[in-house]
mmCIF file of C-alpha atoms in Angstrom:
data_model
loop_
_atom_site.group_PDB
_atom_site.id
_atom_site.type_symbol
_atom_site.label_atom_id
_atom_site.label_comp_id
_atom_site.label_asym_id
_atom_site.label_seq_id
_atom_site.Cartn_x
_atom_site.Cartn_y
_atom_site.Cartn_z
ATOM 1 C CA MET F 1 -31.045 19.512 36.185
ATOM 2 C CA LEU F 2 -33.451 16.569 36.091
ATOM 3 C CA CYS F 3 -32.782 16.126 32.358
ATOM 4 C CA LEU F 4 -29.001 16.028 32.851
ATOM 5 C CA VAL F 5 -29.301 13.467 35.636
ATOM 6 C CA PHE F 6 -31.599 11.327 33.492
ATOM 7 C CA THR F 7 -29.161 11.441 30.547
ATOM 8 C CA ALA F 8 -26.221 10.390 32.685
ATOM 9 C CA VAL F 9 -28.197 7.504 34.162
ATOM 10 C CA PHE F 10 -29.411 6.470 30.702
ATOM 11 C CA LEU F 11 -25.892 6.409 29.256
ATOM 12 C CA SER F 12 -24.611 4.411 32.209
ATOM 13 C CA ILE F 13 -27.350 1.817 31.715
ATOM 14 C CA LEU F 14 -26.661 1.788 27.974
ATOM 15 C CA ARG F 15 -22.945 1.074 28.425
ATOM 16 C CA THR F 16 -23.759 -1.808 30.753
ATOM 17 C CA SER F 17 -26.300 -3.127 28.268
ATOM 18 C CA LEU F 18 -23.903 -2.959 25.315
ATOM 19 C CA SER F 19 -21.184 -4.870 27.120
ATOM 20 C CA SER F 20 -23.623 -7.551 28.185
ATOM 21 C CA VAL F 21 -25.100 -7.899 24.699
ATOM 22 C CA ASN F 22 -21.749 -8.496 23.026
ATOM 23 C CA PRO F 23 -18.786 -8.702 25.376
ATOM 24 C CA SER F 24 -16.472 -9.928 22.614
ATOM 25 C CA ILE F 25 -16.452 -6.807 20.436
ATOM 26 C CA SER F 26 -13.032 -5.618 19.311
ATOM 27 C CA SER F 27 -10.982 -3.111 21.275
ATOM 28 C CA CYS F 28 -10.738 -0.936 18.145
ATOM 29 C CA PHE F 29 -14.514 -0.300 18.206
ATOM 30 C CA SER F 30 -15.850 2.898 19.802
ATOM 31 C CA MET F 31 -18.934 2.961 22.034
ATOM 32 C CA ASN F 32 -21.580 5.689 21.659
ATOM 33 C CA VAL F 33 -19.905 7.060 18.547
ATOM 34 C CA ALA F 34 -21.101 7.223 14.942
ATOM 35 C CA TYR F 35 -19.023 8.062 11.873
ATOM 36 C CA ASP F 36 -20.124 10.602 9.237
ATOM 37 C CA LEU F 37 -23.698 10.628 10.503
ATOM 38 C CA GLY F 38 -26.201 10.978 7.646
ATOM 39 C CA HIS F 39 -23.724 9.925 4.943
ATOM 40 C CA SER F 40 -24.280 6.195 4.686
ATOM 41 C CA ILE F 41 -23.133 4.440 1.482
ATOM 42 C CA ALA F 42 -25.058 1.262 2.370
ATOM 43 C CA SER F 43 -27.039 -0.215 5.250
ATOM 44 C CA LYS F 44 -28.670 -3.463 6.287
ATOM 45 C CA ALA F 45 -29.683 -5.366 9.407
ATOM 46 C CA THR F 46 -26.898 -7.416 11.019
ATOM 47 C CA ASP F 47 -26.688 -9.375 14.249
ATOM 48 C CA GLY F 48 -24.011 -7.190 15.836
ATOM 49 C CA PRO F 49 -20.999 -4.898 15.300
ATOM 50 C CA ASN F 50 -18.666 -7.753 14.355
ATOM 51 C CA SER F 51 -20.875 -8.836 11.441
ATOM 52 C CA CYS F 52 -21.334 -5.151 10.599
ATOM 53 C CA GLN F 53 -17.560 -4.840 10.227
ATOM 54 C CA GLU F 54 -17.547 -7.953 8.020
ATOM 55 C CA PHE F 55 -20.183 -6.293 5.825
ATOM 56 C CA CYS F 56 -17.919 -3.228 5.566
ATOM 57 C CA GLN F 57 -14.995 -5.415 4.498
ATOM 58 C CA MET F 58 -17.023 -6.699 1.535
ATOM 59 C CA VAL F 59 -17.739 -3.183 0.219
ATOM 60 C CA ARG F 60 -14.740 -1.491 -1.403
ATOM 61 C CA LEU F 61 -15.825 2.101 -0.719
ATOM 62 C CA CYS F 62 -16.488 1.437 2.956
ATOM 63 C CA SER F 63 -13.803 2.682 5.345
ATOM 64 C CA HIS F 64 -15.786 2.650 8.643
ATOM 65 C CA PHE F 65 -19.081 1.339 9.983
ATOM 66 C CA ALA F 66 -21.624 2.363 12.604
ATOM 67 C CA TYR F 67 -23.934 -0.211 14.216
ATOM 68 C CA ASN F 68 -27.176 0.877 15.901
ATOM 69 C CA TYR F 69 -28.055 -1.482 18.756
ATOM 70 C CA GLY F 70 -31.588 -0.089 19.004
ATOM 71 C CA THR F 71 -32.593 -0.992 15.468
ATOM 72 C CA GLY F 72 -29.976 -3.653 14.679
ATOM 73 C CA THR F 73 -28.979 -1.675 11.582
ATOM 74 C CA CYS F 74 -25.449 -1.549 10.178
ATOM 75 C CA PHE F 75 -24.468 1.673 8.383
ATOM 76 C CA LEU F 76 -21.399 1.804 6.141
ATOM 77 C CA ARG F 77 -19.410 5.033 5.969
ATOM 78 C CA GLN F 78 -16.696 6.460 3.734
ATOM 79 C CA GLY F 79 -14.995 8.552 6.383
ATOM 80 C CA ASP F 80 -14.081 8.666 10.055
ATOM 81 C CA ARG F 81 -15.477 11.958 11.340
ATOM 82 C CA GLN F 82 -16.712 11.002 14.789
ATOM 83 C CA VAL F 83 -20.064 12.177 16.128
ATOM 84 C CA PRO F 84 -21.198 11.326 19.692
ATOM 85 C CA LYS F 85 -24.298 9.173 19.349
ATOM 86 C CA ALA F 86 -25.843 7.073 22.126
ATOM 87 C CA GLY F 87 -26.657 3.485 21.169
ATOM 88 C CA TYR F 88 -24.066 3.167 18.397
ATOM 89 C CA VAL F 89 -20.902 1.099 18.179
ATOM 90 C CA SER F 90 -18.521 2.117 15.395
ATOM 91 C CA GLY F 91 -15.180 1.024 14.045
ATOM 92 C CA PRO F 92 -12.830 0.838 11.045
ATOM 93 C CA LYS F 93 -13.026 -1.564 8.119
ATOM 94 C CA PHE F 94 -10.024 -3.420 9.551
ATOM 95 C CA CYS F 95 -8.661 -3.023 13.032
ATOM 96 C CA PRO F 96 -5.114 -1.584 12.867
ATOM 97 C CA THR F 97 -2.519 -4.318 12.721
ATOM 98 C CA TYR F 98 0.173 -2.115 14.226
ATOM 99 C CA GLU F 99 -1.486 -2.549 17.603
ATOM 100 C CA SER F 100 -0.753 -6.254 17.428
ATOM 101 C CA GLN F 101 2.090 -7.748 19.420
ATOM 102 C CA ASN F 102 3.242 -9.399 16.201
ATOM 103 C CA SER F 103 3.967 -6.022 14.597
ATOM 104 C CA SER F 104 7.518 -4.747 14.490
ATOM 105 C CA GLU F 105 8.560 -1.429 15.978
ATOM 106 C CA PRO F 106 8.221 1.567 13.603
ATOM 107 C CA ILE F 107 11.377 2.481 11.651
ATOM 108 C CA CYS F 108 11.831 6.257 11.393
ATOM 109 C CA LYS F 109 14.241 8.871 10.082
ATOM 110 C CA ASN F 110 13.558 12.612 10.041
ATOM 111 C CA LYS F 111 9.888 11.920 10.880
ATOM 112 C CA VAL F 112 9.443 9.589 7.902
ATOM 113 C CA CYS F 113 8.400 6.171 9.225
ATOM 114 C CA ILE F 114 7.073 2.785 8.214
ATOM 115 C CA GLN F 115 4.849 0.954 10.667
ATOM 116 C CA GLY F 116 2.343 -1.873 10.938
ATOM 117 C CA GLY F 117 4.304 -4.635 9.239
ATOM 118 C CA LYS F 118 5.272 -7.906 10.876
ATOM 119 C CA GLU F 119 8.845 -7.378 9.666
ATOM 120 C CA SER F 120 10.951 -4.270 10.210
ATOM 121 C CA ASN F 121 11.372 -3.688 6.462
ATOM 122 C CA GLU F 122 7.651 -3.257 5.716
ATOM 123 C CA GLY F 123 4.741 -1.065 6.722
ATOM 124 C CA ASN F 124 2.474 1.844 5.915
ATOM 125 C CA VAL F 125 4.339 5.091 5.289
ATOM 126 C CA ILE F 126 3.914 7.808 7.910
ATOM 127 C CA VAL F 127 5.237 11.365 7.485
ATOM 128 C CA ASP F 128 5.122 13.843 10.367
ATOM 129 C CA GLY F 129 2.828 11.498 12.266
ATOM 130 C CA LYS F 130 0.282 11.208 9.448
ATOM 131 C CA PRO F 131 -0.145 8.586 6.697
ATOM 132 C CA VAL F 132 0.555 9.071 2.989
ATOM 133 C CA CYS F 133 -2.328 8.516 0.557
ATOM 134 C CA ASP F 134 -1.865 5.809 -2.080
ATOM 135 C CA ASP F 135 -3.090 7.863 -5.067
ATOM 136 C CA ASN F 136 -0.437 7.412 -7.818
ATOM 137 C CA TRP F 137 1.808 5.533 -5.361
ATOM 138 C CA GLY F 138 4.422 3.384 -7.105
ATOM 139 C CA LEU F 139 7.857 1.792 -6.893
ATOM 140 C CA GLU F 140 9.711 5.058 -7.533
ATOM 141 C CA ASP F 141 8.053 6.588 -4.459
ATOM 142 C CA ALA F 142 8.592 3.479 -2.344
ATOM 143 C CA ALA F 143 12.269 3.335 -3.375
ATOM 144 C CA VAL F 144 12.843 6.843 -2.038
ATOM 145 C CA VAL F 145 11.283 5.909 1.324
ATOM 146 C CA CYS F 146 13.345 2.734 1.620
ATOM 147 C CA ARG F 147 16.641 4.443 0.822
ATOM 148 C CA GLN F 148 15.803 7.301 3.186
ATOM 149 C CA LEU F 149 15.307 4.767 5.983
ATOM 150 C CA GLY F 150 18.647 3.101 5.255
ATOM 151 C CA PHE F 151 17.549 0.041 3.276
ATOM 152 C CA PRO F 152 19.511 -0.914 0.135
ATOM 153 C CA GLY F 153 16.432 -0.809 -2.099
ATOM 154 C CA VAL F 154 12.768 -1.639 -2.566
ATOM 155 C CA GLU F 155 10.858 -4.851 -3.233
ATOM 156 C CA SER F 156 7.303 -3.568 -3.624
ATOM 157 C CA ALA F 157 4.963 -0.625 -3.188
ATOM 158 C CA THR F 158 1.696 -1.353 -1.379
ATOM 159 C CA VAL F 159 -1.683 0.393 -1.428
ATOM 160 C CA GLU F 160 -5.068 0.272 0.312
ATOM 161 C CA SER F 161 -3.580 0.332 3.835
ATOM 162 C CA GLU F 162 -2.128 -3.152 3.473
ATOM 163 C CA PHE F 163 -0.505 -2.952 6.908
ATOM 164 C CA GLY F 164 -3.583 -1.760 8.788
ATOM 165 C CA THR F 165 -6.236 0.954 8.568
ATOM 166 C CA VAL F 166 -4.786 4.422 9.043
ATOM 167 C CA SER F 167 -6.165 7.820 9.984
ATOM 168 C CA SER F 168 -7.945 9.732 7.214
ATOM 169 C CA ASP F 169 -5.906 12.817 8.172
ATOM 170 C CA TYR F 170 -3.130 12.510 5.583
ATOM 171 C CA SER F 171 0.176 14.367 5.285
ATOM 172 C CA MET F 172 0.710 13.809 1.545
ATOM 173 C CA ASP F 173 -1.289 12.806 -1.528
ATOM 174 C CA LYS F 174 -0.521 12.170 -5.201
ATOM 175 C CA VAL F 175 3.192 11.691 -4.503
ATOM 176 C CA ARG F 176 5.256 11.534 -7.677
ATOM 177 C CA CYS F 177 8.963 10.826 -7.248
ATOM 178 C CA VAL F 178 11.539 10.452 -10.002
ATOM 179 C CA GLY F 179 13.136 7.781 -7.844
ATOM 180 C CA ASP F 180 16.544 9.289 -7.070
ATOM 181 C CA GLU F 181 15.425 11.837 -4.456
ATOM 182 C CA SER F 182 17.085 11.670 -1.033
ATOM 183 C CA SER F 183 13.847 12.380 0.854
ATOM 184 C CA LEU F 184 10.158 11.752 0.205
ATOM 185 C CA ARG F 185 9.520 15.426 0.986
ATOM 186 C CA ASP F 186 11.601 16.331 -2.095
ATOM 187 C CA CYS F 187 9.088 14.580 -4.369
ATOM 188 C CA TYR F 188 6.158 16.377 -5.952
ATOM 189 C CA HIS F 189 3.071 15.950 -3.793
ATOM 190 C CA LYS F 190 -0.126 17.598 -2.673
ATOM 191 C CA LYS F 191 -1.040 18.347 0.912
ATOM 192 C CA VAL F 192 -4.793 18.460 0.263
ATOM 193 C CA ASP F 193 -6.386 15.045 -0.088
ATOM 194 C CA ALA F 194 -9.724 13.274 -0.455
ATOM 195 C CA CYS F 195 -8.547 9.958 0.962
ATOM 196 C CA TYR F 196 -9.996 7.635 3.578
ATOM 197 C CA GLY F 197 -8.514 5.294 6.159
ATOM 198 C CA ASN F 198 -8.213 2.379 3.721
ATOM 199 C CA GLU F 199 -6.025 4.287 1.229
ATOM 200 C CA GLY F 200 -2.682 4.297 3.011
ATOM 201 C CA ALA F 201 0.512 3.909 0.969
ATOM 202 C CA GLY F 202 3.115 1.407 2.106
ATOM 203 C CA VAL F 203 6.389 -0.269 1.224
ATOM 204 C CA VAL F 204 8.288 -3.518 1.449
ATOM 205 C CA CYS F 205 11.971 -2.603 1.452
ATOM 206 C CA ALA F 206 14.789 -4.846 0.244
ATOM 207 C CA THR F 207 17.118 -6.067 2.967
ATOM 208 C CA GLN F 208 19.948 -6.978 0.600
ATOM 209 C CA THR F 209 21.080 -5.999 -2.882
ATOM 210 C CA VAL F 210 20.895 -8.252 -5.920
ATOM 211 C CA GLY F 211 24.660 -7.825 -6.395
ATOM 212 C CA LEU F 212 24.851 -6.001 -9.714
ATOM 213 C CA LEU F 213 28.364 -5.015 -10.765
ATOM 214 C CA PRO F 214 29.137 -1.274 -11.015
ATOM 215 C CA LEU F 215 29.309 -1.472 -14.816
ATOM 216 C CA CYS F 216 25.635 -2.551 -14.836
ATOM 217 C CA PHE F 217 24.573 0.930 -13.735
ATOM 218 C CA ALA F 218 25.895 2.576 -16.887
ATOM 219 C CA GLU F 219 23.135 3.959 -19.104
ATOM 220 C CA GLU F 220 21.670 1.252 -21.388
ATOM 221 C CA ALA F 221 23.990 -1.417 -19.878
ATOM 222 C CA ILE F 222 22.369 -4.888 -20.077
ATOM 223 C CA CYS F 223 22.944 -7.304 -17.193
ATOM 224 C CA LEU F 224 21.448 -10.486 -15.764
ATOM 225 C CA ALA F 225 21.129 -11.081 -12.017
ATOM 226 C CA GLY F 226 19.807 -13.778 -9.696
ATOM 227 C CA GLY F 227 20.401 -16.800 -11.938
ATOM 228 C CA ASN F 228 22.416 -19.896 -11.098
ATOM 229 C CA SER F 229 24.667 -19.384 -14.127
ATOM 230 C CA PRO F 230 26.104 -16.366 -16.011
ATOM 231 C CA GLY F 231 23.574 -16.933 -18.797
ATOM 232 C CA SER F 232 20.439 -16.791 -16.646
ATOM 233 C CA GLY F 233 18.757 -14.189 -14.502
ATOM 234 C CA ASN F 234 16.351 -11.270 -14.388
ATOM 235 C CA VAL F 235 17.091 -8.603 -17.012
ATOM 236 C CA TYR F 236 18.393 -5.190 -15.959
ATOM 237 C CA ILE F 237 18.925 -2.077 -18.049
ATOM 238 C CA GLY F 238 21.110 0.584 -16.456
ATOM 239 C CA GLY F 239 20.679 -1.031 -13.047
ATOM 240 C CA HIS F 240 16.879 -1.130 -13.236
ATOM 241 C CA PRO F 241 14.805 -4.297 -13.738
ATOM 242 C CA VAL F 242 12.724 -4.646 -16.904
ATOM 243 C CA CYS F 243 8.992 -5.042 -16.250
ATOM 244 C CA HIS F 244 7.617 -8.326 -17.603
ATOM 245 C CA ASN F 245 4.528 -6.768 -19.245
ATOM 246 C CA GLY F 246 4.646 -7.932 -22.854
ATOM 247 C CA TRP F 247 7.877 -9.889 -22.315
ATOM 248 C CA ASP F 248 8.310 -12.944 -24.542
ATOM 249 C CA PHE F 249 10.837 -15.087 -26.418
ATOM 250 C CA PRO F 250 11.957 -12.578 -29.091
ATOM 251 C CA ASP F 251 12.831 -10.063 -26.349
ATOM 252 C CA ALA F 252 14.851 -12.670 -24.437
ATOM 253 C CA ASN F 253 16.567 -13.744 -27.647
ATOM 254 C CA VAL F 254 17.800 -10.206 -28.346
ATOM 255 C CA VAL F 255 19.105 -9.843 -24.778
ATOM 256 C CA CYS F 256 21.024 -13.130 -24.956
ATOM 257 C CA ARG F 257 22.618 -12.334 -28.307
ATOM 258 C CA SER F 258 23.621 -8.842 -27.120
ATOM 259 C CA LEU F 259 25.444 -10.518 -24.197
ATOM 260 C CA GLY F 260 27.430 -12.796 -26.541
ATOM 261 C CA TYR F 261 25.281 -15.942 -26.430
ATOM 262 C CA ILE F 262 23.941 -17.746 -29.507
ATOM 263 C CA GLY F 263 20.384 -17.039 -28.405
ATOM 264 C CA ALA F 264 17.783 -17.740 -25.729
ATOM 265 C CA THR F 265 16.537 -21.163 -24.733
ATOM 266 C CA ASP F 266 13.600 -19.780 -22.737
ATOM 267 C CA PHE F 267 12.194 -16.607 -21.162
ATOM 268 C CA THR F 268 10.846 -15.936 -17.668
ATOM 269 C CA ILE F 269 8.446 -13.502 -16.015
ATOM 270 C CA LYS F 270 7.254 -12.597 -12.486
ATOM 271 C CA SER F 271 10.779 -12.001 -11.120
ATOM 272 C CA PHE F 272 11.535 -15.696 -11.594
ATOM 273 C CA PHE F 273 15.117 -15.256 -10.332
ATOM 274 C CA GLY F 274 14.152 -13.287 -7.218
ATOM 275 C CA LEU F 275 12.813 -9.865 -6.361
ATOM 276 C CA SER F 276 14.858 -6.851 -7.335
ATOM 277 C CA ASP F 277 15.971 -3.979 -5.106
ATOM 278 C CA ASN F 278 15.185 -1.179 -7.556
ATOM 279 C CA TYR F 279 12.281 0.323 -9.457
ATOM 280 C CA PHE F 280 11.327 -0.211 -13.095
ATOM 281 C CA LYS F 281 12.048 2.227 -15.903
ATOM 282 C CA VAL F 282 11.056 0.118 -18.925
ATOM 283 C CA SER F 283 7.969 -1.964 -19.747
ATOM 284 C CA ASN F 284 6.236 -3.553 -22.745
ATOM 285 C CA VAL F 285 9.420 -4.348 -24.657
ATOM 286 C CA ASP F 286 8.410 -5.484 -28.150
ATOM 287 C CA CYS F 287 11.369 -6.902 -30.064
ATOM 288 C CA ARG F 288 10.960 -8.735 -33.384
ATOM 289 C CA GLY F 289 13.940 -10.916 -32.478
ATOM 290 C CA VAL F 290 16.372 -9.708 -35.140
ATOM 291 C CA GLU F 291 17.619 -6.599 -33.336
ATOM 292 C CA ASN F 292 21.233 -6.453 -32.118
ATOM 293 C CA ASN F 293 20.360 -4.816 -28.823
ATOM 294 C CA ILE F 294 17.259 -4.267 -26.729
ATOM 295 C CA SER F 295 17.807 -0.519 -27.121
ATOM 296 C CA GLU F 296 16.634 -0.937 -30.747
ATOM 297 C CA CYS F 297 13.315 -2.500 -29.692
ATOM 298 C CA PRO F 298 10.086 -0.534 -29.172
ATOM 299 C CA LYS F 299 9.323 -0.138 -25.473
ATOM 300 C CA SER F 300 7.276 1.894 -23.036
ATOM 301 C CA TYR F 301 8.524 4.087 -20.209
ATOM 302 C CA ASP F 302 5.125 4.018 -18.570
ATOM 303 C CA VAL F 303 5.657 1.559 -15.722
ATOM 304 C CA GLY F 304 2.510 2.379 -13.768
ATOM 305 C CA GLY F 305 1.293 -1.220 -13.922
ATOM 306 C CA CYS F 306 4.537 -2.644 -12.497
ATOM 307 C CA THR F 307 4.163 -2.666 -8.724
ATOM 308 C CA SER F 308 6.634 -5.279 -7.483
ATOM 309 C CA ALA F 309 10.317 -5.416 -8.326
#
C-alpha cells in the first residue's frame, strides 16, 4: 500500500514539474508515454520536447519521438505503439493539421473520406475510419477517390501524410487501381501493412473539368485543352493528359501536324496550360518528328513518375 501511495504522489509531482519546465509544449504531445520503447532509430540530447520533435522532422524514417526529461535525451521512433513511461513526453513527427481551425470539414461517402486539407477538395484518404498507406499510390488511385466523392476529376496524388500525421493503423496498403473503378474498395489492395504515421496517402481533387469535347475521349483521339487559342494547350490522348517526361519539340511537331497545322512553334511542360482533371496513361513519348501521328511514336505506359495532372 505504501508503494502505491508513493507512486501516485510521485506521478502527481512529476506532472506538475513537467508543466512548469515547459508550459508551451504542443497539445498533440502525450505526457508519461513513450513510443516503441527500446526501438530507437536515433537519439541525442535536446533542450526539450519541441526541439526533439524538430530533430524527428529532419530524419526521414522518424515517425514519432520520445523525450526523457530526466536525462534530457531525445529518442526517435519509427512507430506509435504507446507504452506508459513516467518522465517521458512523446509526440508525432508533425502534429495533425486536421485539428486546426483552418482545416475544412471531412468529405465522406460510403465511409471513404478525405480530411486534413485547408480546402474541401484535398486531404489524406481515410477508409472505414483508418488511413490508406501511400505505397504505390498514384493518380489512378486518387482519381477513383475523387470521383467516388463526387468531384469531376483529380489534380494530384499526395504521399507522406501531406495533410497531417495519421494513425499507423491502416485500412489499405499497396492500392493499385486501373482508374475507372467506381469505388476505392474495388481496386486491388492489401489489408496487411508495414506503414507508419508519416506514410498516409492523399488527394487533391479537381473542382472543375478542363472542358474536353466528347470526341476527345475516343481511343487515340488527340486534343488540346487549356490554351488561349485552338492551336495551343496541354496534349490529351483519349481524354487523358500526356506526361511531360521526355517531351520535346519533335513530339509537339507531330501533334500539331496531326491536328492540321503546319507544325509546332514551341513545346511546353509542367501542365503549362493548367492542371488536368484526369490521370496519365502515356509517358516518355519519343517521336523523331516525321511521324504522321503520335500513335506511331515510341512511348511508355509506365506513368509511375507522373504524380500531378
